[in-house]
CSV table of C-alpha atoms in Angstrom, one decimal:
chain,number,residue,atom,x,y,z
A,1,MET,CA,72.2,10.2,140.3
A,2,ARG,CA,73.2,11.2,136.8
A,3,HIS,CA,76.6,10.0,135.7
A,4,VAL,CA,78.5,11.9,133.1
A,5,MET,CA,81.5,10.4,131.3
A,6,LYS,CA,84.3,13.0,131.1
A,7,ARG,CA,86.8,13.1,128.3
A,8,PRO,CA,90.6,13.6,128.9
A,9,PRO,CA,91.7,17.2,129.2
A,10,GLY,CA,92.7,18.8,125.9
A,11,ARG,CA,90.8,16.3,123.8
A,12,SER,CA,88.1,17.7,121.5
A,13,ALA,CA,84.6,16.4,121.1
A,14,PHE,CA,85.7,14.7,117.9
A,15,ALA,CA,88.9,13.2,119.3
A,16,SER,CA,87.4,9.8,120.0
A,17,PRO,CA,86.7,8.4,116.6
A,18,LEU,CA,85.0,5.1,116.0
A,19,VAL,CA,87.4,2.8,114.2
A,20,LEU,CA,86.0,0.0,112.1
A,21,LEU,CA,88.4,-2.7,111.2
A,22,VAL,CA,87.4,-4.0,107.7
A,23,ALA,CA,89.0,-7.2,106.6
A,24,VAL,CA,90.1,-7.2,103.0
A,25,GLY,CA,90.9,-10.7,101.9
A,26,THR,CA,93.2,-11.6,99.0
A,27,ALA,CA,94.4,-15.0,97.7
A,28,CYS,CA,97.7,-14.8,99.6
A,29,SER,CA,97.1,-12.7,102.6
A,30,GLY,CA,94.6,-10.7,104.7
A,31,THR,CA,94.8,-7.0,105.2
A,32,LEU,CA,93.1,-5.0,107.9
A,33,THR,CA,92.1,-1.5,106.8
A,34,ALA,CA,91.1,1.1,109.4
A,35,LEU,CA,88.1,3.3,108.4
A,36,THR,CA,87.7,6.2,110.8
A,37,LEU,CA,84.2,7.7,111.4
A,38,THR,CA,84.4,10.9,113.4
A,39,GLY,CA,80.8,10.7,114.5
A,40,ARG,CA,80.5,14.4,113.4
A,41,SER,CA,77.1,14.0,111.7
A,42,THR,CA,75.1,14.0,114.9
A,43,GLU,CA,77.1,17.0,116.2
A,44,VAL,CA,76.6,18.9,112.9
A,45,ALA,CA,72.8,18.2,112.9
A,46,SER,CA,72.6,19.6,116.5
A,47,ARG,CA,74.8,22.6,116.0
A,48,ALA,CA,73.4,23.6,112.6
A,49,GLN,CA,69.9,24.0,114.0
A,50,VAL,CA,68.5,27.5,113.7
A,51,VAL,CA,67.1,28.6,117.0
A,52,ILE,CA,64.8,31.6,116.9
A,53,GLY,CA,62.8,31.3,120.1
A,54,ASN,CA,59.6,33.4,120.2
A,55,PRO,CA,60.0,35.8,117.3
A,56,VAL,CA,57.8,38.5,118.9
A,57,GLU,CA,59.7,38.6,122.2
A,58,GLY,CA,60.4,42.1,123.2
A,59,ASN,CA,56.9,43.5,122.3
A,60,ASN,CA,56.0,43.9,126.0
A,61,GLY,CA,52.7,42.2,125.4
A,62,PHE,CA,51.5,44.7,122.8
A,63,GLY,CA,49.5,42.9,120.1
A,64,VAL,CA,50.2,45.5,117.4
A,65,VAL,CA,53.7,46.9,117.2
A,66,THR,CA,55.0,49.3,114.4
A,67,GLU,CA,58.4,50.8,114.0
A,68,GLY,CA,57.0,53.9,112.4
A,69,ASP,CA,53.6,55.5,111.9
A,70,ALA,CA,50.2,53.9,112.2
A,71,THR,CA,46.7,54.8,111.0
A,72,LEU,CA,43.8,53.2,112.8
A,73,GLY,CA,40.6,53.6,110.8
A,74,SER,CA,37.1,52.5,111.8
A,75,THR,CA,37.2,49.2,113.7
A,76,GLU,CA,39.2,48.0,116.7
A,77,SER,CA,42.2,46.3,118.2
A,78,GLU,CA,41.1,44.0,121.0
A,79,GLY,CA,44.5,44.2,122.6
A,80,PRO,CA,47.1,46.9,123.4
A,81,VAL,CA,48.8,48.9,120.6
A,82,ALA,CA,52.4,50.3,120.4
A,83,VAL,CA,53.2,52.7,117.7
A,84,GLY,CA,56.8,53.8,117.2
A,85,GLY,CA,56.0,56.8,115.1
A,86,ASP,CA,53.0,59.1,114.9
A,87,LEU,CA,49.3,58.0,115.3
A,88,THR,CA,46.4,59.0,113.0
A,89,PHE,CA,42.9,57.7,113.5
A,90,GLY,CA,39.4,57.7,111.9
A,91,ALA,CA,35.9,58.5,113.1
A,92,GLY,CA,35.7,55.7,115.6
A,93,TYR,CA,38.3,53.2,116.7
A,94,ASN,CA,38.6,51.2,119.9
A,95,VAL,CA,41.9,50.0,121.4
A,96,ALA,CA,42.1,47.4,124.1
A,97,LEU,CA,38.5,46.1,123.8
A,98,ASP,CA,39.4,42.9,125.6
A,99,THR,CA,42.5,43.7,127.6
A,100,PRO,CA,44.9,46.6,128.2
A,101,GLY,CA,47.8,44.3,128.5
A,102,ASP,CA,50.2,44.3,131.4
A,103,PHE,CA,52.9,46.8,130.5
A,104,VAL,CA,53.0,49.2,133.5
A,105,ALA,CA,55.3,52.1,133.4
A,106,PRO,CA,57.1,53.1,136.6
A,107,GLY,CA,54.9,55.1,138.9
A,108,ASP,CA,51.6,54.2,137.1
A,109,ALA,CA,48.6,52.5,138.6
A,110,ARG,CA,47.3,51.0,135.4
A,111,PRO,CA,48.8,49.2,132.3
A,112,THR,CA,49.6,51.2,129.2
A,113,ALA,CA,47.1,50.1,126.5
A,114,LEU,CA,48.2,52.7,123.9
A,115,LEU,CA,51.8,53.7,123.5
A,116,VAL,CA,52.8,56.2,120.9
A,117,GLY,CA,56.5,56.9,120.4
A,118,GLY,CA,55.8,60.0,118.3
A,119,ARG,CA,52.9,62.4,118.4
A,120,ILE,CA,49.1,62.4,117.8
A,121,ASP,CA,48.5,63.7,114.3
A,122,HIS,CA,45.3,65.6,114.9
A,123,ALA,CA,45.4,67.3,111.5
A,124,GLY,CA,45.6,64.0,109.6
A,125,SER,CA,42.9,62.4,111.7
A,126,SER,CA,39.1,62.4,111.0
A,127,PRO,CA,37.6,65.8,112.0
A,128,VAL,CA,35.1,63.8,114.1
A,129,GLY,CA,37.5,61.2,115.2
A,130,VAL,CA,37.3,59.5,118.6
A,131,LEU,CA,39.8,56.9,119.5
A,132,ARG,CA,38.7,55.2,122.7
A,133,VAL,CA,41.1,53.4,125.0
A,134,LEU,CA,39.1,50.9,126.9
A,135,GLN,CA,39.5,48.5,129.9
A,136,ASP,CA,40.8,51.5,132.0
A,137,GLY,CA,44.1,51.4,130.1
A,138,TYR,CA,46.5,54.3,130.2
A,139,VAL,CA,48.0,56.2,127.3
A,140,LYS,CA,51.6,57.2,126.8
A,141,ILE,CA,52.7,59.7,124.1
A,142,GLY,CA,56.3,60.4,123.4
A,143,ASP,CA,55.9,63.8,121.7
A,144,GLU,CA,53.4,66.2,123.1
A,145,THR,CA,53.7,68.6,120.1
A,146,GLY,CA,50.2,69.8,119.2
A,147,SER,CA,48.4,67.9,122.0
A,148,THR,CA,47.0,68.6,125.4
A,149,ALA,CA,46.0,66.1,128.1
A,150,LEU,CA,42.9,67.1,130.1
A,151,ASP,CA,41.8,65.3,133.3
A,152,ARG,CA,39.5,68.2,134.5
A,153,ASP,CA,36.3,69.6,133.1
A,154,PRO,CA,35.8,73.4,132.7
A,155,ASN,CA,34.5,73.5,136.2
A,156,GLY,CA,37.6,71.8,137.7
A,157,ALA,CA,35.9,68.5,138.4
A,158,SER,CA,37.9,65.3,137.9
A,159,VAL,CA,36.9,63.5,134.7
A,160,ASN,CA,38.2,60.6,132.5
A,161,THR,CA,41.3,61.8,130.7
A,162,ARG,CA,41.2,63.0,127.1
A,163,VAL,CA,44.0,64.0,124.7
A,164,VAL,CA,42.8,66.8,122.4
A,165,GLU,CA,44.4,69.2,120.0
A,166,GLU,CA,46.4,71.9,121.7
A,167,GLY,CA,44.1,74.8,122.7
A,168,SER,CA,40.9,72.8,122.2
A,169,ALA,CA,38.1,72.0,124.7
A,170,TYR,CA,37.5,68.7,126.5
A,171,ASP,CA,34.7,67.7,124.1
A,172,SER,CA,36.5,68.7,120.9
A,173,THR,CA,37.4,66.2,118.1
A,174,PRO,CA,39.6,64.6,117.0
A,175,ARG,CA,40.5,63.3,120.5
A,176,VAL,CA,41.9,60.2,122.3
A,177,GLU,CA,39.4,59.3,125.0
A,178,LEU,CA,40.1,57.1,128.1
A,179,THR,CA,37.7,55.3,130.4
A,180,VAL,CA,39.7,56.2,133.5
A,181,GLY,CA,41.2,59.3,135.1
A,182,GLN,CA,44.9,59.1,134.2
A,183,PRO,CA,46.9,61.9,135.7
A,184,ALA,CA,47.4,64.4,132.9
A,185,ALA,CA,51.1,64.8,133.8
A,186,SER,CA,51.8,61.2,133.2
A,187,VAL,CA,50.4,61.1,129.6
A,188,PHE,CA,53.4,62.5,127.8
A,189,GLN,CA,56.4,60.3,128.4
A,190,SER,CA,59.1,59.2,125.9
A,191,GLY,CA,61.6,56.4,125.7
A,192,LEU,CA,59.4,53.7,127.1
A,193,MET,CA,60.2,51.3,124.2
A,194,ASP,CA,63.3,51.4,121.9
A,195,PHE,CA,61.5,50.7,118.6
A,196,THR,CA,64.7,51.1,116.5
A,197,SER,CA,66.6,48.4,118.4
A,198,LEU,CA,63.6,46.2,118.6
A,199,PHE,CA,63.0,46.2,114.9
A,200,SER,CA,66.7,45.6,114.2
A,201,VAL,CA,66.3,42.4,116.1
A,202,TYR,CA,62.9,41.6,114.4
A,203,ARG,CA,64.5,41.9,111.0
A,204,ASP,CA,67.3,39.6,112.1
A,205,ARG,CA,64.8,37.0,113.3
A,206,ALA,CA,62.8,37.3,110.1
A,207,ASP,CA,66.0,36.6,108.1
A,208,ARG,CA,66.9,33.6,110.2
A,209,MET,CA,63.3,32.2,109.9
A,210,ALA,CA,63.7,32.5,106.1
A,211,GLU,CA,66.8,30.2,106.4
A,212,CYS,CA,64.7,27.4,107.8
A,213,ALA,CA,64.5,24.3,105.7
A,214,ALA,CA,60.9,23.7,104.4
A,215,ASP,CA,59.7,20.4,105.8
A,216,VAL,CA,55.9,20.5,105.3
A,217,THR,CA,54.6,18.7,102.2
A,218,LEU,CA,51.4,20.2,100.8
A,219,LEU,CA,48.6,17.7,99.8
A,220,ASP,CA,46.0,18.2,97.2
A,221,SER,CA,42.3,17.7,98.0
A,222,ALA,CA,42.6,14.0,97.4
A,223,GLY,CA,45.5,13.7,99.9
A,224,ASN,CA,48.3,13.3,97.3
A,225,PRO,CA,51.6,15.2,97.6
A,226,LEU,CA,51.4,18.5,95.8
A,227,ASP,CA,54.5,20.4,94.6
A,228,PRO,CA,54.0,24.1,95.2
A,229,SER,CA,55.1,24.8,91.6
A,230,ASP,CA,51.9,22.9,90.5
A,231,ILE,CA,49.6,25.2,92.4
A,232,THR,CA,47.2,27.0,90.1
A,233,PRO,CA,44.6,29.7,90.9
A,234,GLY,CA,41.8,28.4,93.1
A,235,THR,CA,43.7,25.4,94.4
A,236,ASP,CA,42.5,23.8,97.7
A,237,VAL,CA,45.4,22.3,99.7
A,238,GLN,CA,45.8,20.3,102.9
A,239,VAL,CA,48.5,20.5,105.5
A,240,ALA,CA,49.6,17.7,107.8
A,241,LEU,CA,51.9,18.7,110.7
A,242,THR,CA,54.6,16.6,112.5
A,243,SER,CA,54.0,16.6,116.2
A,244,GLY,CA,56.7,17.9,118.6
A,245,ARG,CA,58.6,20.2,116.3
A,246,THR,CA,58.4,23.5,114.3
A,247,ASN,CA,56.8,22.8,110.9
A,248,VAL,CA,58.0,25.0,108.1
A,249,LEU,CA,56.0,25.7,104.9
A,250,ARG,CA,57.7,27.8,102.2
A,251,LEU,CA,55.7,29.5,99.5
A,252,THR,CA,56.1,32.3,97.0
A,253,GLY,CA,53.7,35.1,97.2
A,254,GLN,CA,52.0,34.0,94.0
A,255,GLN,CA,51.6,30.4,95.2
A,256,LEU,CA,50.0,31.7,98.4
A,257,ASN,CA,47.6,33.9,96.5
A,258,ASP,CA,46.7,30.9,94.2
A,259,ILE,CA,45.5,28.8,97.3
A,260,ALA,CA,41.8,29.2,97.8
A,261,GLU,CA,41.6,27.1,101.0
A,262,ILE,CA,44.1,25.5,103.4
A,263,THR,CA,42.7,22.6,105.4
A,264,PHE,CA,44.6,21.6,108.5
A,265,LEU,CA,44.7,17.9,109.1
A,266,ASP,CA,46.5,18.5,112.4
A,267,ARG,CA,46.0,21.5,114.7
A,268,PRO,CA,49.1,23.7,115.5
A,269,THR,CA,50.0,23.7,119.2
A,270,ALA,CA,52.7,25.2,121.4
A,271,ASP,CA,55.0,22.3,120.7
A,272,THR,CA,53.9,21.8,117.1
A,273,PRO,CA,53.8,25.4,115.6
A,274,LEU,CA,53.6,26.3,112.0
A,275,LEU,CA,55.9,28.8,110.4
A,276,VAL,CA,54.8,29.9,106.9
A,277,ASP,CA,57.7,31.7,105.1
A,278,VAL,CA,56.5,33.8,102.2
A,279,ASP,CA,59.0,34.7,99.5
A,280,THR,CA,58.1,38.0,97.7
A,281,THR,CA,61.3,38.5,95.8
A,282,ALA,CA,59.6,37.8,92.4
A,283,THR,CA,57.6,41.1,92.9
A,284,ALA,CA,60.6,43.0,94.5
A,285,GLY,CA,59.1,42.8,97.9
A,286,VAL,CA,55.8,44.5,96.9
A,287,TYR,CA,52.9,42.1,97.6
A,288,ALA,CA,49.1,42.2,97.1
A,289,TRP,CA,47.8,39.5,99.4
A,290,ASN,CA,44.5,37.6,98.8
A,291,THR,CA,44.3,35.6,102.0
A,292,PRO,CA,43.2,31.9,101.8
A,293,THR,CA,40.3,30.4,103.8
A,294,PRO,CA,41.6,28.4,106.7
A,295,ALA,CA,39.7,25.2,107.5
A,296,GLY,CA,40.1,22.8,110.4
A,297,ILE,CA,41.4,25.5,112.8
A,298,SER,CA,40.1,28.6,114.6
A,299,SER,CA,41.4,31.4,116.7
A,300,ALA,CA,42.4,28.9,119.3
A,301,GLU,CA,45.3,27.8,117.1
A,302,ALA,CA,46.2,31.4,116.0
A,303,PRO,CA,48.9,31.7,118.8
A,304,TYR,CA,50.9,28.9,117.1
A,305,ILE,CA,50.9,30.1,113.5
A,306,LEU,CA,53.3,32.7,112.1
A,307,TRP,CA,53.4,34.3,108.6
A,308,ASN,CA,56.9,35.5,108.0
A,309,PHE,CA,57.5,38.1,105.2
A,310,ALA,CA,61.3,38.6,105.6
A,311,ASP,CA,61.9,40.4,102.3
A,312,ALA,CA,58.5,42.2,101.9
A,313,THR,CA,58.7,46.0,101.9
A,314,SER,CA,55.0,46.6,101.1
A,315,ILE,CA,52.0,44.4,101.7
A,316,THR,CA,48.4,45.2,100.9
A,317,ILE,CA,45.7,42.8,102.2
A,318,GLU,CA,43.2,43.2,99.4
A,319,SER,CA,40.7,40.4,99.9
A,320,GLY,CA,40.1,37.0,101.4
A,321,ASP,CA,39.3,35.4,104.7
A,322,SER,CA,40.6,36.0,108.2
A,323,VAL,CA,44.3,35.6,108.8
A,324,GLU,CA,44.8,33.1,111.5
A,325,GLY,CA,48.2,33.8,113.2
A,326,THR,CA,50.8,36.5,113.5
A,327,ILE,CA,51.8,38.7,110.6
A,328,PHE,CA,55.6,39.2,111.0
A,329,ALA,CA,56.8,41.7,108.4
A,330,PRO,CA,59.3,44.0,110.1
A,331,ARG,CA,60.4,45.7,106.8
A,332,ALA,CA,56.9,46.2,105.4
A,333,ASP,CA,54.4,48.9,105.2
A,334,LEU,CA,51.1,47.1,105.7
A,335,VAL,CA,47.9,48.4,104.3
A,336,ASP,CA,44.7,46.4,105.2
A,337,LEU,CA,41.8,46.9,102.9
A,338,ASP,CA,40.0,43.6,103.8
A,339,PRO,CA,37.0,43.5,106.2
A,340,SER,CA,38.1,40.1,107.4
A,341,ASN,CA,39.9,40.0,110.8
A,342,ILE,CA,43.5,39.4,111.8
A,343,GLU,CA,43.7,36.8,114.5
A,344,GLY,CA,47.2,37.4,116.0
A,345,ASP,CA,50.0,39.8,116.5
A,346,VAL,CA,50.9,42.4,113.9
A,347,ILE,CA,54.6,43.3,113.6
A,348,VAL,CA,55.2,45.7,110.8
A,349,LYS,CA,57.2,48.8,109.9
A,350,THR,CA,54.1,50.9,109.3
A,351,LEU,CA,50.4,50.2,109.4
A,352,VAL,CA,47.3,51.5,107.8
A,353,ALA,CA,44.4,49.5,109.3
A,354,GLY,CA,41.8,50.9,107.0
A,355,PRO,CA,42.6,54.1,105.0
A,356,LEU,CA,40.6,57.1,106.1
A,357,THR,CA,39.2,57.6,102.5
A,358,GLY,CA,38.1,55.3,99.8
A,359,GLY,CA,35.4,53.5,101.7
A,360,PRO,CA,31.6,53.9,101.5
A,361,SER,CA,30.6,57.5,100.7
A,362,GLY,CA,34.2,58.3,100.6
A,363,GLY,CA,34.8,57.5,104.3
A,364,GLU,CA,37.1,55.0,106.1
A,365,VAL,CA,37.7,51.6,104.6
A,366,ASN,CA,36.6,48.7,106.8
A,367,ALA,CA,39.7,46.8,107.5
A,368,GLY,CA,38.2,44.3,110.0
A,369,GLU,CA,39.4,43.8,113.5
A,370,ILE,CA,42.7,42.9,115.0
A,371,HIS,CA,42.0,40.2,117.6
A,372,TYR,CA,44.4,39.6,120.5
A,373,HIS,CA,45.9,36.1,120.2
A,374,PRO,CA,49.6,36.7,121.1
A,375,PHE,CA,52.1,34.3,119.4
A,376,ASP,CA,53.1,31.7,122.0
A,377,ALA,CA,55.6,29.2,120.7
A,378,GLU,CA,59.3,28.8,120.5
A,379,LEU,CA,60.6,28.2,117.0
A,380,ARG,CA,63.7,26.2,116.0
A,381,CYS,CA,64.4,24.5,112.7
A,382,GLY,CA,67.0,22.9,110.5
A,383,PRO,CA,68.9,25.2,108.0
A,384,ALA,CA,67.9,25.2,104.4
A,385,THR,CA,71.1,23.5,103.5
A,386,THR,CA,72.9,21.2,106.0
A,387,PRO,CA,76.3,19.8,105.1
A,388,SER,CA,76.6,16.0,105.2
A,389,PRO,CA,80.2,15.1,106.0
A,390,SER,CA,81.2,11.8,104.6
A,391,PRO,CA,83.1,9.3,106.8
A,392,SER,CA,86.8,10.0,106.5
A,393,GLY,CA,90.0,10.2,108.4
A,394,SER,CA,90.7,13.8,107.5
A,395,GLY,CA,89.4,15.2,110.7
A,396,SER,CA,88.2,18.3,108.9
A,397,PRO,CA,86.3,20.8,111.1
A,398,SER,CA,82.5,20.7,111.3
A,399,PRO,CA,80.4,23.5,109.9
A,400,SER,CA,79.8,26.4,112.2
A,401,PRO,CA,76.2,26.7,113.6
A,402,THR,CA,73.8,28.8,111.6
A,403,GLY,CA,71.6,30.0,114.5
A,404,SER,CA,71.8,31.0,118.1
A,405,GLY,CA,69.5,32.2,120.7
A,406,SER,CA,67.3,35.2,120.0
A,407,PRO,CA,69.4,38.4,120.6
A,408,SER,CA,68.0,41.1,122.8
A,409,PRO,CA,69.1,44.7,122.1
A,410,SER,CA,69.6,47.1,124.9
A,411,PRO,CA,66.7,49.5,125.4
A,412,THR,CA,69.1,52.2,126.3
A,413,GLY,CA,71.3,51.8,123.2
A,414,SER,CA,69.7,54.3,121.0
A,415,GLY,CA,68.9,57.8,122.0
A,416,SER,CA,68.6,59.3,125.4
A,417,PRO,CA,67.1,57.4,128.3
A,418,SER,CA,63.5,57.9,129.1
A,419,PRO,CA,62.6,60.2,131.9
A,420,SER,CA,61.3,58.7,135.1
A,421,PRO,CA,57.7,59.6,136.0
A,422,THR,CA,59.0,60.6,139.4
A,423,GLY,CA,61.2,63.2,138.0
A,424,SER,CA,64.4,61.5,139.1
A,425,GLY,CA,66.1,62.0,135.8
A,426,SER,CA,67.7,58.6,136.0
A,427,PRO,CA,67.6,56.2,133.0
A,428,SER,CA,64.5,54.1,132.8
A,429,PRO,CA,64.8,50.9,134.9
A,430,SER,CA,62.5,48.0,134.6
A,431,PRO,CA,59.9,48.1,137.4
A,432,THR,CA,60.1,44.3,137.7
A,433,GLY,CA,63.8,44.0,137.7
A,434,SER,CA,63.6,41.4,134.9
A,435,GLY,CA,67.3,41.5,134.3
A,436,SER,CA,69.7,43.4,132.1
A,437,PRO,CA,69.3,43.0,128.4
A,438,SER,CA,72.0,41.6,126.2
A,439,PRO,CA,73.7,43.5,123.3
A,440,SER,CA,71.9,44.3,120.1
A,441,PRO,CA,72.9,42.7,116.8
A,442,SER,CA,73.5,44.8,113.8
A,443,PRO,CA,70.4,45.5,111.7
A,444,THR,CA,70.1,43.2,108.7
A,445,GLY,CA,67.8,45.3,106.6
A,446,SER,CA,67.1,48.8,105.5
A,447,GLY,CA,64.0,50.4,106.9
A,448,SER,CA,63.4,52.4,103.7
A,449,PRO,CA,59.8,53.0,102.7
A,450,SER,CA,58.5,50.9,99.9
A,451,PRO,CA,56.6,51.8,96.7
A,452,SER,CA,52.8,51.3,96.7
A,453,PRO,CA,51.8,47.8,95.9
A,454,THR,CA,50.3,46.8,92.6
A,455,HIS,CA,46.8,45.4,92.9
A,456,SER,CA,46.6,42.2,90.9
A,457,ALA,CA,44.2,39.8,92.5
A,458,THR,CA,44.4,36.3,91.1
A,459,ARG,CA,40.9,35.3,92.2
A,460,PRO,CA,37.7,37.2,92.7
A,461,PRO,CA,37.5,39.0,96.0
A,462,LYS,CA,35.0,37.6,98.5
A,463,THR,CA,32.1,39.5,99.7
A,464,HIS,CA,31.7,40.2,103.4
A,465,PRO,CA,28.8,41.2,105.6
A,466,PRO,CA,28.8,44.7,107.0
A,467,HIS,CA,31.0,45.3,110.0
A,468,HIS,CA,29.1,45.5,113.3
A,469,PRO,CA,31.3,47.1,116.0
A,470,HIS,CA,31.3,45.6,119.4
A,471,PRO,CA,29.8,47.5,122.3
A,472,PRO,CA,32.4,49.4,124.4
A,473,HIS,CA,32.6,46.4,126.8
A,474,HIS,CA,31.8,42.8,126.5
A,475,PRO,CA,33.0,39.6,128.3
A,476,GLN,CA,36.6,39.0,127.7
A,477,HIS,CA,37.8,36.2,125.4
A,478,PRO,CA,40.3,33.7,127.0
A,479,GLN,CA,43.7,35.2,126.8
A,480,HIS,CA,47.0,33.5,125.9
A,481,PRO,CA,50.2,34.3,127.8
A,482,HIS,CA,52.7,36.4,125.9
A,483,PRO,CA,56.5,36.5,126.0
A,484,GLU,CA,58.5,38.3,128.6
A,485,PRO,CA,59.5,41.9,127.8
A,486,GLY,CA,62.9,42.9,126.8
A,487,TYR,CA,62.7,46.3,125.1
A,488,GLY,CA,61.5,48.8,127.6
A,489,TYR,CA,60.1,48.7,131.0
A,490,GLY,CA,59.0,45.4,132.3
A,491,HIS,CA,55.7,44.1,133.5
A,492,ASP,CA,54.3,44.1,137.0
């Protein structure tokens, strides 16, 4: 049985001070002086901790989530994709190569692998573009303007569903092509995710992660402590992690670009995650990223690494190696020009995963693949500055906490409720009954578009072998569980 000592009613947690009697001796007499220690230090340390939880929570299992528009060029996303705005695509792009996810809209028989809050931009897509949604995943499009969903061929026979430009034939391009016969009437459905509220929360979480105290000491190649201010272009560094807690590494954008290789002496895990907070204020939030080579880890550790760009408004991945971990930049327009892969979630304002021009022969730029390794750790940390109350008898109040649990906005708090697939007209409930969401916090950042980044690589770009697309189907990679939904319909 657990025994809990109760304090008298009306007495605060600090009302039982520890009193030390200190004997002060003099030649003629002895004096006892009472020194009161409130015991507040432990309470402050506990209350001041910044609690983020899982930063990507609310993504409904989608590996790529944008608040606004997205362009998907010539490669693939191995997991499901959710686009808050309009979708444009190149000559050949695959979605859900490994998994369609498990976000199932009410009334559907299959998970939604591609969710578009806006419309399909046929005019802006490649004239020969085919975006394939694999693993028998469904498609949901919020705005049907300019599009038609077809699930019958010209002879009236049932066929795998395609979304083509309005008035065009089944085999026309550009088109979105499924590997399953989804009922055409269920393709166009709005309000399934509240991207505005979700990204308000994401910006708040990014800001709170930026408040975390840095507690990771970089080491040079000889294992000696290295001050980040001493990093020069081409520096190789090592990272040692402390087991059982969130490890926080803070770098400026220039310092990150100057690192050629990061060797992990310890592997990140679910209870030993790594948060890399990148400060881009020196370049006014506009960042050209030359990604370092990760050593000592692989995609198995990607679910426990997160790159936080709280203040970035524009990020261009210009060159470098694969990014191991989640890119969390909810204010940023991300443009990927690098053929290396991203191994983790992508949470950004807008995304261009390979521009449709500027590549070989003027075609799409190979931006590499986005592999499905959902972030899977709970983050908590100490604040950047923690007051240290000195022992006194003043009884002054302790500092208020700097962090709380991760807020969850209401999916119905912005705009009209989504229609029910059954035509009931009622607001969109969660099919799993996962519980009612809690109120949304106020947005902490403006969602204004940023200027185009300046391209100033600090080290020569690496060369990469040609991209070889996967076949339409291959054995699935092991998957990692992802957080519970909170911003739309639930999961089955």
